mmCIF file of C-alpha atoms and ligand atoms in Angstrom:
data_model
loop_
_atom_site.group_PDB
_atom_site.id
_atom_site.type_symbol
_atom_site.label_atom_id
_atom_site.label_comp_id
_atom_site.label_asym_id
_atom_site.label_seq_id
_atom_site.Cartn_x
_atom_site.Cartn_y
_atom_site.Cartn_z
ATOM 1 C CA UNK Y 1 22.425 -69.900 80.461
ATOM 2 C CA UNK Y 2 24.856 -69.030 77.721
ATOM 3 C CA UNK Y 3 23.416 -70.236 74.545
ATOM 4 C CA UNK Y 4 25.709 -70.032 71.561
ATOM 5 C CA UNK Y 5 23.309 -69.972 67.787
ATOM 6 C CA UNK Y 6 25.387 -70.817 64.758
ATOM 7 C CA UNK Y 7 22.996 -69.635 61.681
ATOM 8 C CA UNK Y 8 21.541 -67.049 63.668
ATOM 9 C CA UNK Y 9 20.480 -65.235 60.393
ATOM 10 C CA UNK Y 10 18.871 -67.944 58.686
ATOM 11 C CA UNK Y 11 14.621 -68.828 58.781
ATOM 12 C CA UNK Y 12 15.090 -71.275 61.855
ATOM 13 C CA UNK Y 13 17.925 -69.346 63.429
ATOM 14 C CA UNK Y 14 16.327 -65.798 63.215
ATOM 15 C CA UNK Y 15 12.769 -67.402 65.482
ATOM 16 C CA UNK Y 16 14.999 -69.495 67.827
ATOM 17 C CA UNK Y 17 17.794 -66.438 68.344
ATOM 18 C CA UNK Y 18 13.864 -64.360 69.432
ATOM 19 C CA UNK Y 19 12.534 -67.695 71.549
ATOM 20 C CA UNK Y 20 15.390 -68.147 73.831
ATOM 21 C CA UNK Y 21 16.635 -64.317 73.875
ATOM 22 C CA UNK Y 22 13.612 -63.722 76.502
ATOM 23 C CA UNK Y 23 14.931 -66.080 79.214
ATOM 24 C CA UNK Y 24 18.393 -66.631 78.184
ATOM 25 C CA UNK Y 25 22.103 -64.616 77.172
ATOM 26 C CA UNK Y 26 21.740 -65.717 73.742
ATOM 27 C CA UNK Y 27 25.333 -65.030 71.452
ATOM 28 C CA UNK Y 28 23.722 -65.404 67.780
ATOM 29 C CA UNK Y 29 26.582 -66.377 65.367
ATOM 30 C CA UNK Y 30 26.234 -65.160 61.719
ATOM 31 C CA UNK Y 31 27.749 -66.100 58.376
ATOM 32 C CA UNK Y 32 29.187 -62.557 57.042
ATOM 33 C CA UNK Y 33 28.064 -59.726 58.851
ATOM 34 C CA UNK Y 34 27.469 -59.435 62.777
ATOM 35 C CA UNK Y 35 29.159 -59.041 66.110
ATOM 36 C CA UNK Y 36 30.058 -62.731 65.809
ATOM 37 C CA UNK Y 37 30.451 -64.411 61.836
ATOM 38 C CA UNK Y 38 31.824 -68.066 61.167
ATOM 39 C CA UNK Y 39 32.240 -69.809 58.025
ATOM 40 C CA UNK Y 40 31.535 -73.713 59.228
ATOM 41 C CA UNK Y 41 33.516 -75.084 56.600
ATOM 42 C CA UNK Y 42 36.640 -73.480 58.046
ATOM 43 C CA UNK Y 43 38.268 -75.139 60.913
ATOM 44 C CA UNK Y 44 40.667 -71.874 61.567
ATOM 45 C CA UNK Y 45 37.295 -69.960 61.661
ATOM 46 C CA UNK Y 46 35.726 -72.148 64.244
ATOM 47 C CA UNK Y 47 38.503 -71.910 66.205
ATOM 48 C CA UNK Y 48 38.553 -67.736 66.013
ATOM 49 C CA UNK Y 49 34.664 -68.127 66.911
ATOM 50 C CA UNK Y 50 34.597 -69.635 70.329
ATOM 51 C CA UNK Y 51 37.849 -67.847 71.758
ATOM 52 C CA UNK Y 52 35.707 -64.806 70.741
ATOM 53 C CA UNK Y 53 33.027 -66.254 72.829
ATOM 54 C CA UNK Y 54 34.488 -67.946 75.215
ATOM 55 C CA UNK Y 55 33.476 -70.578 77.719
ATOM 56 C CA UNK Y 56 29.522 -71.221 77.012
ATOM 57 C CA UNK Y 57 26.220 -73.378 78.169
ATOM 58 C CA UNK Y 58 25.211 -74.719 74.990
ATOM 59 C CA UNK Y 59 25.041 -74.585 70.640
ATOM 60 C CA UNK Y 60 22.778 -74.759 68.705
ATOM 61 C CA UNK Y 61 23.660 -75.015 65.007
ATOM 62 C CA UNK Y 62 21.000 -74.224 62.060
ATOM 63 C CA UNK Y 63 23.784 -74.131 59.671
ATOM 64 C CA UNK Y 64 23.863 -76.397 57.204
ATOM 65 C CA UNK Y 65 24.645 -75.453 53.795
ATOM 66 C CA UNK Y 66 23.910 -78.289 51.187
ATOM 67 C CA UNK Y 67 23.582 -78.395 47.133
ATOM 68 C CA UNK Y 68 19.709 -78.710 46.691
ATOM 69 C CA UNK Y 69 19.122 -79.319 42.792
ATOM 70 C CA UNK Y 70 18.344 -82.008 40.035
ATOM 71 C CA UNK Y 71 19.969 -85.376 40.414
ATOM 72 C CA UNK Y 72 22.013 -84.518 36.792
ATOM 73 C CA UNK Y 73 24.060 -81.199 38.377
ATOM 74 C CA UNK Y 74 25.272 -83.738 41.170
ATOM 75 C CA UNK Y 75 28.673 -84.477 41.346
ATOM 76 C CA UNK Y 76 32.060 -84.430 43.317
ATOM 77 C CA UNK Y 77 31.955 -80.742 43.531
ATOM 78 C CA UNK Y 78 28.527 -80.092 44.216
ATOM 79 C CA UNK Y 79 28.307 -82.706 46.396
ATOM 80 C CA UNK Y 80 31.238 -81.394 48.448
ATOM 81 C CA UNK Y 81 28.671 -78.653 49.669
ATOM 82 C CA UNK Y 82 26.952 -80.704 52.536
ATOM 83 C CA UNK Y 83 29.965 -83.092 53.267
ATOM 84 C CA UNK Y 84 32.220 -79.478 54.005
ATOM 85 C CA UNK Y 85 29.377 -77.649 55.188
ATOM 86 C CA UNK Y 86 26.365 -79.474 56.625
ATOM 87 C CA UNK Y 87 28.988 -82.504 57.784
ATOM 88 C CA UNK Y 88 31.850 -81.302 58.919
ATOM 89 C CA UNK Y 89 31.304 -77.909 59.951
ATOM 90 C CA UNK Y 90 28.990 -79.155 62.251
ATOM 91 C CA UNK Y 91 31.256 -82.213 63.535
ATOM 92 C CA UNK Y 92 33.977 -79.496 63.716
ATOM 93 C CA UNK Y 93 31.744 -77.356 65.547
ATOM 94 C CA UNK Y 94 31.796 -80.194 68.302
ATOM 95 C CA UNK Y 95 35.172 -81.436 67.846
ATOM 96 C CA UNK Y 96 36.786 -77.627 68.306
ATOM 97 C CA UNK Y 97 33.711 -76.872 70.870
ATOM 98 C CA UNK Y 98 34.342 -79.768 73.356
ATOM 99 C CA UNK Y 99 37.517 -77.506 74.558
ATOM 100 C CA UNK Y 100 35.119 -74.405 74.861
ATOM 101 C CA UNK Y 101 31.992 -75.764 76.574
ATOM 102 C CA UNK Y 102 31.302 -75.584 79.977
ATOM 103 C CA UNK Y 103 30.745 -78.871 82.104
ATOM 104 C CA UNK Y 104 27.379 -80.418 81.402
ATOM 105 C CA UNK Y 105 27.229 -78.023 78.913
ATOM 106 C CA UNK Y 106 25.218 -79.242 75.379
ATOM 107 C CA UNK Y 107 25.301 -79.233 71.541
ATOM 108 C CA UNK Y 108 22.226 -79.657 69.462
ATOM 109 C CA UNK Y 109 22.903 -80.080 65.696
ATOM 110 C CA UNK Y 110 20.290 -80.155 62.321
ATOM 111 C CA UNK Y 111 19.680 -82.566 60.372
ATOM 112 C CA UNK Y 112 16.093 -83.203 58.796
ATOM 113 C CA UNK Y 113 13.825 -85.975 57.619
ATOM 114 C CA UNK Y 114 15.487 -86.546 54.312
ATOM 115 C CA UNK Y 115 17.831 -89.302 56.535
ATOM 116 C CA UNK Y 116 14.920 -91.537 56.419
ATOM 117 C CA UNK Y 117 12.662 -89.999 54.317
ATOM 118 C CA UNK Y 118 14.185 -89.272 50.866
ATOM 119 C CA UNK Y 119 12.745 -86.417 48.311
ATOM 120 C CA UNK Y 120 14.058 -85.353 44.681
ATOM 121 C CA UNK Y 121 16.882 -83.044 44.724
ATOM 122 C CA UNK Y 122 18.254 -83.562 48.185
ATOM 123 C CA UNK Y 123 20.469 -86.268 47.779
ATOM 124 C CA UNK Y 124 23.279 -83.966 49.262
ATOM 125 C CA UNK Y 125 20.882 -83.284 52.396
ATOM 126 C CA UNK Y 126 20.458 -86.913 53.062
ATOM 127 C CA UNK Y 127 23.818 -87.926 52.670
ATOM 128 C CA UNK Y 128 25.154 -84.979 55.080
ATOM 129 C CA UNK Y 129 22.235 -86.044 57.631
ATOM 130 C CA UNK Y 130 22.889 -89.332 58.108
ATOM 131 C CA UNK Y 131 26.535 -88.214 58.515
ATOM 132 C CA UNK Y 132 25.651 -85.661 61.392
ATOM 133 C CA UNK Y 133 23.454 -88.757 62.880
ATOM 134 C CA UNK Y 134 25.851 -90.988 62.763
ATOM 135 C CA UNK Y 135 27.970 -88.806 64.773
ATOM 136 C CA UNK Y 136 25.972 -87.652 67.273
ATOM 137 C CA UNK Y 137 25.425 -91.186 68.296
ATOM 138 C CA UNK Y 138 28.791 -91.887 68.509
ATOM 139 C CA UNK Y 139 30.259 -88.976 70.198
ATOM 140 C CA UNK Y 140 27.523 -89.124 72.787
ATOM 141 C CA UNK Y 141 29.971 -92.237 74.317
ATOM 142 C CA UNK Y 142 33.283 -90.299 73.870
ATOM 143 C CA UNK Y 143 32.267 -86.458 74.949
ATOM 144 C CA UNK Y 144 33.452 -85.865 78.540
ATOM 145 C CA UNK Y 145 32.835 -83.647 81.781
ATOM 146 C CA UNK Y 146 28.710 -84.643 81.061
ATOM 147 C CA UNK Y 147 28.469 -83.049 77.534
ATOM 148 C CA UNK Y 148 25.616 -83.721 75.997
ATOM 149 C CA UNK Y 149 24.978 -84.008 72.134
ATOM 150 C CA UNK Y 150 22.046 -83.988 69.614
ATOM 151 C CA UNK Y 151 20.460 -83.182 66.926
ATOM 152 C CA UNK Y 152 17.244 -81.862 65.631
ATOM 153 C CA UNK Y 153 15.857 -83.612 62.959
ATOM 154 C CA UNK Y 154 12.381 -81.837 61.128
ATOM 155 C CA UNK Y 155 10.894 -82.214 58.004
ATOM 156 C CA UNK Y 156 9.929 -79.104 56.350
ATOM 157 C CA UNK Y 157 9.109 -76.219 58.519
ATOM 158 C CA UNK Y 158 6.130 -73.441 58.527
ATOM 159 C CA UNK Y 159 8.355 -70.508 58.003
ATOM 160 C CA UNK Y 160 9.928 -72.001 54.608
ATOM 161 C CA UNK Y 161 6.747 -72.445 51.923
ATOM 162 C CA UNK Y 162 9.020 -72.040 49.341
ATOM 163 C CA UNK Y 163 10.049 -75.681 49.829
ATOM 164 C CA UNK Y 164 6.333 -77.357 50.382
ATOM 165 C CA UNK Y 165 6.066 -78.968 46.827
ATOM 166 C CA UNK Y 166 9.398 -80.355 47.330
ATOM 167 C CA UNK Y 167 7.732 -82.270 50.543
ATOM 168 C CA UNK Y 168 4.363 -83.609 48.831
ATOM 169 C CA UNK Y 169 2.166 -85.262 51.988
ATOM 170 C CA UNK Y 170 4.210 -83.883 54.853
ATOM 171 C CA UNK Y 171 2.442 -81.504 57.392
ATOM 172 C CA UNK Y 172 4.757 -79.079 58.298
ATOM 173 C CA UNK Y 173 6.276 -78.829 61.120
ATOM 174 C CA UNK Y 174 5.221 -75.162 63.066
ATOM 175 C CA UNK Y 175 8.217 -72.909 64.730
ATOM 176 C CA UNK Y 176 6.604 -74.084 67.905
ATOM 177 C CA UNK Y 177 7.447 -77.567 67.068
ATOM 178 C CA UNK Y 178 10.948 -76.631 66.353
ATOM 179 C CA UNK Y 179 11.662 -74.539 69.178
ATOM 180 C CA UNK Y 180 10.363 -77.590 71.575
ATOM 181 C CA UNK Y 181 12.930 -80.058 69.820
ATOM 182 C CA UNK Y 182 15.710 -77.773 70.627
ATOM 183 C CA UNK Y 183 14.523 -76.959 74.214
ATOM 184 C CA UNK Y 184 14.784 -80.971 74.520
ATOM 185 C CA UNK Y 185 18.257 -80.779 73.470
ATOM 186 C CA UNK Y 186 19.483 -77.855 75.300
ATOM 187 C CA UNK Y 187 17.496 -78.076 78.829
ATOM 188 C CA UNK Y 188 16.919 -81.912 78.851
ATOM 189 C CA UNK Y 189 18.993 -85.154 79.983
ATOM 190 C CA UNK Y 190 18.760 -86.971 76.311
ATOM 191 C CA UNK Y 191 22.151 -87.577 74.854
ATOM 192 C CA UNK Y 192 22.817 -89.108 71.320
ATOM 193 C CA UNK Y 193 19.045 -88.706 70.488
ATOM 194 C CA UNK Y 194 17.701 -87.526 67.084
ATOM 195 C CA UNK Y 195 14.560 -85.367 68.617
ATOM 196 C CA UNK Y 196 12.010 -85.110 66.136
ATOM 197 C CA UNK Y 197 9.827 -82.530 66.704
ATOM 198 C CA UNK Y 198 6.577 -83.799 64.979
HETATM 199 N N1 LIG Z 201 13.833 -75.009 56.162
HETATM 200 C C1 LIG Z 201 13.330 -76.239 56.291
HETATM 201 O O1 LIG Z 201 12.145 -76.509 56.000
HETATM 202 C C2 LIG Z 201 14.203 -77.327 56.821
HETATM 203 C C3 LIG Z 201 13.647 -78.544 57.220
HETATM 204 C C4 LIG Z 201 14.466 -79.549 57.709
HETATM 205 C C5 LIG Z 201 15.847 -79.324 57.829
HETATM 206 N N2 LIG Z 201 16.358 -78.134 57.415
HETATM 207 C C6 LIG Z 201 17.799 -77.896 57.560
HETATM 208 O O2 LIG Z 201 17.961 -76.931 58.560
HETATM 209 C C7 LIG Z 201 19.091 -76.102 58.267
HETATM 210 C C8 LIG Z 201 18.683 -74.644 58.385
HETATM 211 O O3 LIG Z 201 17.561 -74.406 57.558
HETATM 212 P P1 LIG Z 201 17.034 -72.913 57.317
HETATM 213 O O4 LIG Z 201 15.793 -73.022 56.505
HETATM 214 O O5 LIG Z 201 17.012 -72.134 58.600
HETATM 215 O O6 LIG Z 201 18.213 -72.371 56.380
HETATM 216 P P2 LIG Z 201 18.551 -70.870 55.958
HETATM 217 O O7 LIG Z 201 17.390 -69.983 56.144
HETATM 218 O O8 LIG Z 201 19.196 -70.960 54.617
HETATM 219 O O9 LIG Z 201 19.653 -70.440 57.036
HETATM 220 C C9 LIG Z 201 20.910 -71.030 57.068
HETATM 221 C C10 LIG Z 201 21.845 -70.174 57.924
HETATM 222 O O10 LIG Z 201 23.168 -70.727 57.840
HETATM 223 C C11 LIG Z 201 24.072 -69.707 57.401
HETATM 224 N N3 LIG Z 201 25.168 -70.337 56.656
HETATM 225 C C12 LIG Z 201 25.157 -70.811 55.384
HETATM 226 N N4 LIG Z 201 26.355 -71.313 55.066
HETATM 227 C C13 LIG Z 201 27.148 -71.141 56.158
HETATM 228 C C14 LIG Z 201 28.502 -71.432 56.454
HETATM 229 N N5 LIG Z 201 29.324 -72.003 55.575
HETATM 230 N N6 LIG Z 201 28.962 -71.109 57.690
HETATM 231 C C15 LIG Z 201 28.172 -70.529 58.609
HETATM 232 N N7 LIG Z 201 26.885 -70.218 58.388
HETATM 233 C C16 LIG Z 201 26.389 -70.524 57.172
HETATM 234 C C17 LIG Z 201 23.226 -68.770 56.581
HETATM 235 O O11 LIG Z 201 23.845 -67.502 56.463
HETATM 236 P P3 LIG Z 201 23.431 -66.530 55.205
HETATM 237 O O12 LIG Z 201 21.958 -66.225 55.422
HETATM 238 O O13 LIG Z 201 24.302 -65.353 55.361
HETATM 239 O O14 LIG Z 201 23.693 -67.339 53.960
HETATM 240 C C18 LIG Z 201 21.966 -68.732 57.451
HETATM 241 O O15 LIG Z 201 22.155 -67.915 58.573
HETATM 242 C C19 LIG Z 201 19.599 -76.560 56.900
HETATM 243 O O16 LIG Z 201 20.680 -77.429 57.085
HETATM 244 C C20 LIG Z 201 18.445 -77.339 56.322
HETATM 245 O O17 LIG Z 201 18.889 -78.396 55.492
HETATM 246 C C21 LIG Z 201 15.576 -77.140 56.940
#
């Protein structure tokens, strides 16, 4: 299978880009440098990305830039962050990547627990999250040819300590864990889900 990896460079992308390398042709997708670089936020740059490619199996994005910081630096810019980046570069990733995917082919998207599950600082996260979920659920009805769509949807991870006060009582969730939720997304029948992997 041809498996596409949009924030291949990143802590989730780097240990799924390793996972799925071993069984799979895996095309990792970086943000400046590589064989393959996209900027999300750029439709014409999505676009350049998957006639690069060409036709594919599945994505999986781990890109999604938000502003993470004290309620009081909010605002229309800042918050612009996850609605440009986190929101629509991944719903442009899908809208663009519905005329590049192969039949039956799949898109699994990130979001994170802050839809539900609020913390200080990431009101830009949750906003962008529920976004993503929102469409996922709704383009699961419209996507044709038997395209599948989800999205992955962790609270913190193992391989990113540097955010564990910001998560106060959550266990993290292990790379295993992760991994899993996207191997339900790319290799199982689920459309529209959120998979959480915990
Ligand atoms: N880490 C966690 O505990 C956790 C938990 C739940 C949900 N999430 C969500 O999961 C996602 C990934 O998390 P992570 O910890 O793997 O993040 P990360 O380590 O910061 O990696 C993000 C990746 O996205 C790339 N990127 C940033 N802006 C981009 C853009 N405009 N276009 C294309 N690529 C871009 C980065 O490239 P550069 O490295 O070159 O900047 C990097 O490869 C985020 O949306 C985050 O909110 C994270």
């Amino acid at each position: 299978m041809k498996i596409v990896i949009v924030g291949a460079s990143g802590t989730m992308g780097t240990y799924l880009s390793k996972a799925f390398e071993a069984e799979h042709e895996v095309v990792r997708v970086d943000y400046k440098e590589g064989d393959v670089t996209v900027d999300i936020t750029s439709p014409e740059e999505i676009e350049k990305m998957y006639k690069q490619i060409g036709a594919f199996d599945a994505l999986i994005c781990t890109a999604g830039p938000t502003h993470v910081g004290p309620w009081n630096t909010l605002d229309h810019n800042t918050f612009r962050k996850g609605v440009e980046g986190k929101m629509m570069g991944q719903i442009n990733l899908v809208l663009i990547g519905q005329h590049y995917i192969n039949p039956k082919g799949s898109f699994t998207l990130i979001t994170g627990a802050l839809t539900h599950d609020p913390q200080k600082n990431f009101a830009n996260a949750s906003a962008a999250n529920s976004g993503v979920e929102g469409f996922v659920r709704a383009a699961a009805i419209e996507l044709q040819n038997g395209i599948r769509i989800n999205a992955v949807s962790p609270t913190v991870i193992e391989n990113s300590p540097q955010y564990f006060p910001y998560f106060p009582g959550d266990i993290p969730v292990t790379m295993k864990q992760l991994e899993f939720g996207f191997r339900k997304g790319i290799f199982g029948a689920n459309t529209g889900q959120i998979i959480k992997p915990y």
